[in-house]
C-alpha positions as protocol buffer text, in pm:
chain_id: "A"
residue {
  index: 1
  type: ALA
  ca { x: 0 y: 0 z: 0 }
}
residue {
  index: 2
  type: CYS
  ca { x: 282 y: 240 z: 88 }
}
residue {
  index: 3
  type: ALA
  ca { x: 460 y: 173 z: -241 }
}
residue {
  index: 4
  type: ALA
  ca { x: 142 y: 242 z: -440 }
}
residue {
  index: 5
  type: ILE
  ca { x: 73 y: 563 z: -249 }
}
residue {
  index: 6
  type: LYS
  ca { x: 433 y: 685 z: -299 }
}
residue {
  index: 7
  type: ARG
  ca { x: 432 y: 596 z: -669 }
}
residue {
  index: 8
  type: LEU
  ca { x: 92 y: 740 z: -758 }
}
residue {
  index: 9
  type: SER
  ca { x: 63 y: 1047 z: -534 }
}
residue {
  index: 10
  type: PRO
  ca { x: 170 y: 1390 z: -655 }
}
residue {
  index: 11
  type: PRO
  ca { x: 484 y: 1514 z: -475 }
}
residue {
  index: 12
  type: GLY
  ca { x: 401 y: 1694 z: -150 }
}
residue {
  index: 13
  type: SER
  ca { x: 40 y: 1577 z: -152 }
}
residue {
  index: 14
  type: ALA
  ca { x: -191 y: 1512 z: 140 }
}
residue {
  index: 15
  type: TYR
  ca { x: -192 y: 1140 z: 51 }
}
residue {
  index: 16
  type: LEU
  ca { x: 176 y: 1115 z: 142 }
}
residue {
  index: 17
  type: ASP
  ca { x: 117 y: 1312 z: 461 }
}
residue {
  index: 18
  type: GLN
  ca { x: -171 y: 1085 z: 561 }
}
residue {
  index: 19
  type: MET
  ca { x: 35 y: 775 z: 490 }
}
residue {
  index: 20
  type: ALA
  ca { x: 314 y: 900 z: 718 }
}
residue {
  index: 21
  type: ALA
  ca { x: 63 y: 1001 z: 984 }
}
residue {
  index: 22
  type: ALA
  ca { x: -91 y: 652 z: 986 }
}
residue {
  index: 23
  type: PHE
  ca { x: 229 y: 514 z: 1134 }
}
residue {
  index: 24
  type: LYS
  ca { x: 258 y: 788 z: 1398 }
}
residue {
  index: 25
  type: ILE
  ca { x: -90 y: 848 z: 1537 }
}
residue {
  index: 26
  type: ILE
  ca { x: -235 y: 503 z: 1589 }
}
residue {
  index: 27
  type: PRO
  ca { x: -183 y: 433 z: 1962 }
}
residue {
  index: 28
  type: VAL
  ca { x: -221 y: 57 z: 1971 }
}
residue {
  index: 29
  type: ARG
  ca { x: -7 y: -155 z: 2204 }
}
residue {
  index: 30
  type: ALA
  ca { x: -21 y: -492 z: 2033 }
}
residue {
  index: 31
  type: ILE
  ca { x: 183 y: -513 z: 1712 }
}
residue {
  index: 32
  type: ARG
  ca { x: -78 y: -718 z: 1526 }
}
residue {
  index: 33
  type: SER
  ca { x: -356 y: -475 z: 1622 }
}
residue {
  index: 34
  type: LYS
  ca { x: -139 y: -181 z: 1516 }
}
residue {
  index: 35
  type: ALA
  ca { x: -66 y: -347 z: 1180 }
}
residue {
  index: 36
  type: VAL
  ca { x: -438 y: -396 z: 1118 }
}
residue {
  index: 37
  type: ALA
  ca { x: -512 y: -35 z: 1214 }
}
residue {
  index: 38
  type: VAL
  ca { x: -234 y: 104 z: 995 }
}
residue {
  index: 39
  type: GLY
  ca { x: -346 y: -118 z: 708 }
}
residue {
  index: 40
  type: SER
  ca { x: -700 y: 13 z: 745 }
}
residue {
  index: 41
  type: CYS
  ca { x: -576 y: 374 z: 733 }
}
residue {
  index: 42
  type: LEU
  ca { x: -364 y: 303 z: 426 }
}
residue {
  index: 43
  type: GLN
  ca { x: -663 y: 146 z: 252 }
}
residue {
  index: 44
  type: GLY
  ca { x: -854 y: 466 z: 319 }
}
residue {
  index: 45
  type: VAL
  ca { x: -572 y: 674 z: 170 }
}
residue {
  index: 46
  type: LEU
  ca { x: -565 y: 450 z: -138 }
}
residue {
  index: 47
  type: ARG
  ca { x: -943 y: 474 z: -178 }
}
residue {
  index: 48
  type: ALA
  ca { x: -928 y: 854 z: -156 }
}
residue {
  index: 49
  type: LEU
  ca { x: -637 y: 867 z: -403 }
}
residue {
  index: 50
  type: ARG
  ca { x: -826 y: 646 z: -649 }
}
residue {
  index: 51
  type: ALA
  ca { x: -1146 y: 850 z: -616 }
}
residue {
  index: 52
  type: ASP
  ca { x: -959 y: 1176 z: -675 }
}
residue {
  index: 53
  type: TYR
  ca { x: -780 y: 1024 z: -974 }
}
residue {
  index: 54
  type: VAL
  ca { x: -1107 y: 903 z: -1129 }
}
residue {
  index: 55
  type: ALA
  ca { x: -1267 y: 1244 z: -1070 }
}
residue {
  index: 56
  type: GLY
  ca { x: -969 y: 1424 z: -1228 }
}
residue {
  index: 57
  type: HIS
  ca { x: -877 y: 1609 z: -909 }
}
residue {
  index: 58
  type: LEU
  ca { x: -505 y: 1526 z: -899 }
}
residue {
  index: 59
  type: GLN
  ca { x: -399 y: 1816 z: -1116 }
}
residue {
  index: 60
  type: THR
  ca { x: -336 y: 2144 z: -938 }
}
residue {
  index: 61
  type: PHE
  ca { x: -482 y: 2470 z: -1061 }
}
residue {
  index: 62
  type: GLN
  ca { x: -134 y: 2573 z: -1174 }
}
residue {
  index: 63
  type: GLU
  ca { x: -101 y: 2252 z: -1376 }
}
residue {
  index: 64
  type: LEU
  ca { x: -435 y: 2317 z: -1544 }
}
residue {
  index: 65
  type: ILE
  ca { x: -323 y: 2670 z: -1640 }
}
residue {
  index: 66
  type: HIS
  ca { x: 5 y: 2538 z: -1782 }
}
residue {
  index: 67
  type: ALA
  ca { x: -178 y: 2273 z: -1982 }
}
residue {
  index: 68
  type: ASP
  ca { x: -418 y: 2532 z: -2123 }
}
residue {
  index: 69
  type: LEU
  ca { x: -137 y: 2770 z: -2217 }
}
residue {
  index: 70
  type: PHE
  ca { x: 72 y: 2499 z: -2378 }
}
residue {
  index: 71
  type: SER
  ca { x: -237 y: 2374 z: -2561 }
}
residue {
  index: 72
  type: ASP
  ca { x: -279 y: 2719 z: -2719 }
}
residue {
  index: 73
  type: PHE
  ca { x: 79 y: 2710 z: -2848 }
}
residue {
  index: 74
  type: LEU
  ca { x: 31 y: 2356 z: -2979 }
}
residue {
  index: 75
  type: GLU
  ca { x: -280 y: 2472 z: -3164 }
}
residue {
  index: 76
  type: MET
  ca { x: -72 y: 2753 z: -3314 }
}
residue {
  index: 77
  type: ALA
  ca { x: 185 y: 2498 z: -3431 }
}
residue {
  index: 78
  type: GLU
  ca { x: -93 y: 2287 z: -3585 }
}
residue {
  index: 79
  type: TYR
  ca { x: -219 y: 2594 z: -3770 }
}
residue {
  index: 80
  type: PHE
  ca { x: 129 y: 2665 z: -3906 }
}
residue {
  index: 81
  type: LEU
  ca { x: 152 y: 2304 z: -4023 }
}
residue {
  index: 82
  type: GLN
  ca { x: -183 y: 2325 z: -4202 }
}
residue {
  index: 83
  type: GLU
  ca { x: -63 y: 2641 z: -4378 }
}
residue {
  index: 84
  type: GLY
  ca { x: 257 y: 2466 z: -4492 }
}
residue {
  index: 85
  type: PHE
  ca { x: 498 y: 2621 z: -4241 }
}
residue {
  index: 86
  type: LYS
  ca { x: 658 y: 2316 z: -4080 }
}
residue {
  index: 87
  type: ASP
  ca { x: 971 y: 2498 z: -3963 }
}
residue {
  index: 88
  type: PRO
  ca { x: 811 y: 2755 z: -3729 }
}
residue {
  index: 89
  type: ALA
  ca { x: 572 y: 2481 z: -3612 }
}
residue {
  index: 90
  type: ALA
  ca { x: 868 y: 2265 z: -3508 }
}
residue {
  index: 91
  type: VAL
  ca { x: 1031 y: 2555 z: -3321 }
}
residue {
  index: 92
  type: ILE
  ca { x: 706 y: 2637 z: -3137 }
}
residue {
  index: 93
  type: VAL
  ca { x: 649 y: 2275 z: -3035 }
}
residue {
  index: 94
  type: GLY
  ca { x: 1009 y: 2251 z: -2916 }
}
residue {
  index: 95
  type: GLY
  ca { x: 957 y: 2565 z: -2708 }
}
residue {
  index: 96
  type: VAL
  ca { x: 644 y: 2417 z: -2553 }
}
residue {
  index: 97
  type: LEU
  ca { x: 835 y: 2100 z: -2469 }
}
residue {
  index: 98
  type: GLU
  ca { x: 1124 y: 2293 z: -2313 }
}
residue {
  index: 99
  type: GLY
  ca { x: 887 y: 2511 z: -2109 }
}
residue {
  index: 100
  type: HIS
  ca { x: 701 y: 2207 z: -1988 }
}
residue {
  index: 101
  type: LEU
  ca { x: 1022 y: 2031 z: -1885 }
}
residue {
  index: 102
  type: ARG
  ca { x: 1125 y: 2337 z: -1682 }
}
residue {
  index: 103
  type: LYS
  ca { x: 795 y: 2324 z: -1493 }
}
residue {
  index: 104
  type: PHE
  ca { x: 824 y: 1947 z: -1458 }
}
residue {
  index: 105
  type: CYS
  ca { x: 1173 y: 1983 z: -1307 }
}
residue {
  index: 106
  type: GLY
  ca { x: 1027 y: 2217 z: -1046 }
}
residue {
  index: 107
  type: LYS
  ca { x: 748 y: 1975 z: -966 }
}
residue {
  index: 108
  type: HIS
  ca { x: 993 y: 1690 z: -912 }
}
residue {
  index: 109
  type: GLY
  ca { x: 1258 y: 1887 z: -727 }
}
residue {
  index: 110
  type: VAL
  ca { x: 1512 y: 1866 z: -1009 }
}
residue {
  index: 111
  type: THR
  ca { x: 1752 y: 2160 z: -995 }
}
residue {
  index: 112
  type: ILE
  ca { x: 1804 y: 2342 z: -1324 }
}
residue {
  index: 113
  type: SER
  ca { x: 2074 y: 2587 z: -1423 }
}
residue {
  index: 114
  type: ALA
  ca { x: 2013 y: 2953 z: -1506 }
}
residue {
  index: 115
  type: LYS
  ca { x: 2012 y: 2861 z: -1876 }
}
residue {
  index: 116
  type: PRO
  ca { x: 1884 y: 2503 z: -1876 }
}
residue {
  index: 117
  type: LYS
  ca { x: 1934 y: 2283 z: -2180 }
}
residue {
  index: 118
  type: LEU
  ca { x: 1651 y: 2060 z: -2291 }
}
residue {
  index: 119
  type: ASP
  ca { x: 1874 y: 1751 z: -2307 }
}
residue {
  index: 120
  type: ALA
  ca { x: 2011 y: 1810 z: -1956 }
}
residue {
  index: 121
  type: MET
  ca { x: 1662 y: 1854 z: -1809 }
}
residue {
  index: 122
  type: ASN
  ca { x: 1548 y: 1539 z: -1990 }
}
residue {
  index: 123
  type: ALA
  ca { x: 1837 y: 1333 z: -1851 }
}
residue {
  index: 124
  type: ASP
  ca { x: 1790 y: 1473 z: -1499 }
}
residue {
  index: 125
  type: LEU
  ca { x: 1416 y: 1401 z: -1502 }
}
residue {
  index: 126
  type: ALA
  ca { x: 1471 y: 1044 z: -1620 }
}
residue {
  index: 127
  type: ARG
  ca { x: 1739 y: 996 z: -1351 }
}
residue {
  index: 128
  type: ALA
  ca { x: 1486 y: 1124 z: -1093 }
}
residue {
  index: 129
  type: ASN
  ca { x: 1234 y: 865 z: -1219 }
}
residue {
  index: 130
  type: ALA
  ca { x: 991 y: 1141 z: -1318 }
}
residue {
  index: 131
  type: TYR
  ca { x: 932 y: 934 z: -1633 }
}
residue {
  index: 132
  type: GLY
  ca { x: 1074 y: 624 z: -1796 }
}
residue {
  index: 133
  type: LYS
  ca { x: 1340 y: 552 z: -2057 }
}
residue {
  index: 134
  type: ASN
  ca { x: 1093 y: 543 z: -2347 }
}
residue {
  index: 135
  type: ASP
  ca { x: 972 y: 894 z: -2270 }
}
residue {
  index: 136
  type: GLN
  ca { x: 1333 y: 1006 z: -2230 }
}
residue {
  index: 137
  type: LYS
  ca { x: 1423 y: 869 z: -2574 }
}
residue {
  index: 138
  type: GLN
  ca { x: 1120 y: 1034 z: -2731 }
}
residue {
  index: 139
  type: VAL
  ca { x: 1202 y: 1371 z: -2573 }
}
residue {
  index: 140
  type: THR
  ca { x: 1557 y: 1334 z: -2708 }
}
residue {
  index: 141
  type: ALA
  ca { x: 1420 y: 1275 z: -3058 }
}
residue {
  index: 142
  type: TRP
  ca { x: 1190 y: 1578 z: -3034 }
}
residue {
  index: 143
  type: ALA
  ca { x: 1479 y: 1791 z: -2908 }
}
residue {
  index: 144
  type: GLY
  ca { x: 1680 y: 1687 z: -3213 }
}
residue {
  index: 145
  type: LEU
  ca { x: 1399 y: 1783 z: -3450 }
}
residue {
  index: 146
  type: ARG
  ca { x: 1354 y: 2116 z: -3273 }
}
residue {
  index: 147
  type: ASN
  ca { x: 1728 y: 2186 z: -3293 }
}
residue {
  index: 148
  type: ASP
  ca { x: 1729 y: 2109 z: -3666 }
}
residue {
  index: 149
  type: ALA
  ca { x: 1444 y: 2359 z: -3715 }
}
residue {
  index: 150
  type: ALA
  ca { x: 1601 y: 2626 z: -3496 }
}
residue {
  index: 151
  type: HIS
  ca { x: 1939 y: 2598 z: -3673 }
}
residue {
  index: 152
  type: GLY
  ca { x: 1805 y: 2605 z: -4027 }
}
residue {
  index: 153
  type: ASP
  ca { x: 1852 y: 2237 z: -4110 }
}
residue {
  index: 154
  type: TYR
  ca { x: 1507 y: 2226 z: -4268 }
}
residue {
  index: 155
  type: GLY
  ca { x: 1576 y: 1929 z: -4496 }
}
residue {
  index: 156
  type: LYS
  ca { x: 1646 y: 1693 z: -4207 }
}
residue {
  index: 157
  type: TYR
  ca { x: 1279 y: 1646 z: -4115 }
}
residue {
  index: 158
  type: SER
  ca { x: 938 y: 1638 z: -4282 }
}
residue {
  index: 159
  type: ASP
  ca { x: 591 y: 1781 z: -4225 }
}
residue {
  index: 160
  type: GLY
  ca { x: 480 y: 1439 z: -4108 }
}
residue {
  index: 161
  type: GLU
  ca { x: 749 y: 1426 z: -3840 }
}
residue {
  index: 162
  type: VAL
  ca { x: 646 y: 1767 z: -3709 }
}
residue {
  index: 163
  type: LYS
  ca { x: 282 y: 1656 z: -3707 }
}
residue {
  index: 164
  type: LEU
  ca { x: 379 y: 1349 z: -3503 }
}
residue {
  index: 165
  type: MET
  ca { x: 586 y: 1572 z: -3273 }
}
residue {
  index: 166
  type: VAL
  ca { x: 286 y: 1796 z: -3204 }
}
residue {
  index: 167
  type: ALA
  ca { x: 67 y: 1495 z: -3120 }
}
residue {
  index: 168
  type: GLY
  ca { x: 342 y: 1333 z: -2915 }
}
residue {
  index: 169
  type: VAL
  ca { x: 423 y: 1644 z: -2712 }
}
residue {
  index: 170
  type: ARG
  ca { x: 51 y: 1696 z: -2646 }
}
residue {
  index: 171
  type: ASP
  ca { x: 24 y: 1339 z: -2520 }
}
residue {
  index: 172
  type: PHE
  ca { x: 344 y: 1368 z: -2313 }
}
residue {
  index: 173
  type: ILE
  ca { x: 219 y: 1684 z: -2141 }
}
residue {
  index: 174
  type: SER
  ca { x: -119 y: 1526 z: -2063 }
}
residue {
  index: 175
  type: ARG
  ca { x: 45 y: 1217 z: -1912 }
}
residue {
  index: 176
  type: ASN
  ca { x: 306 y: 1419 z: -1721 }
}
residue {
  index: 177
  type: PRO
  ca { x: 135 y: 1734 z: -1591 }
}
residue {
  index: 178
  type: ALA
  ca { x: 345 y: 2012 z: -1446 }
}
């Protein structure tokens, strides 16, 4: 139960506080009775966590604002793509990704430099287990496409790749709110 609560709870959440409190506040003398009481409390925490997840209450107000703002920029990139401007679309999506990773670093306590690099944030977040290796590899690929666009290497990628990048970054942000 503790492992599930730690893995699924947002950092600094009340679920983690309640889990820790369950071990401190239950004044039971017998070890078996205490284990049953703690287990009951942890079940309650898990039920509350599940209910809040199902109801969509795990995102903070700040996370919802970030998602809305980034969504607007992603829509702008989609518009540029539809109009045949893949290069500015790729730069915009890369900017959204970098901005999101900065916020995500803050959420997970990952220290960033004054001028953070996308690749460094990506590696640090993966090392902090904020997301897995597959996401890390995908972010690396998107960073490469964004760098090609930003440095004028327009022939190294296609409209289709930028379209997939827009969809992928949108999905990544929704799965990893900051």
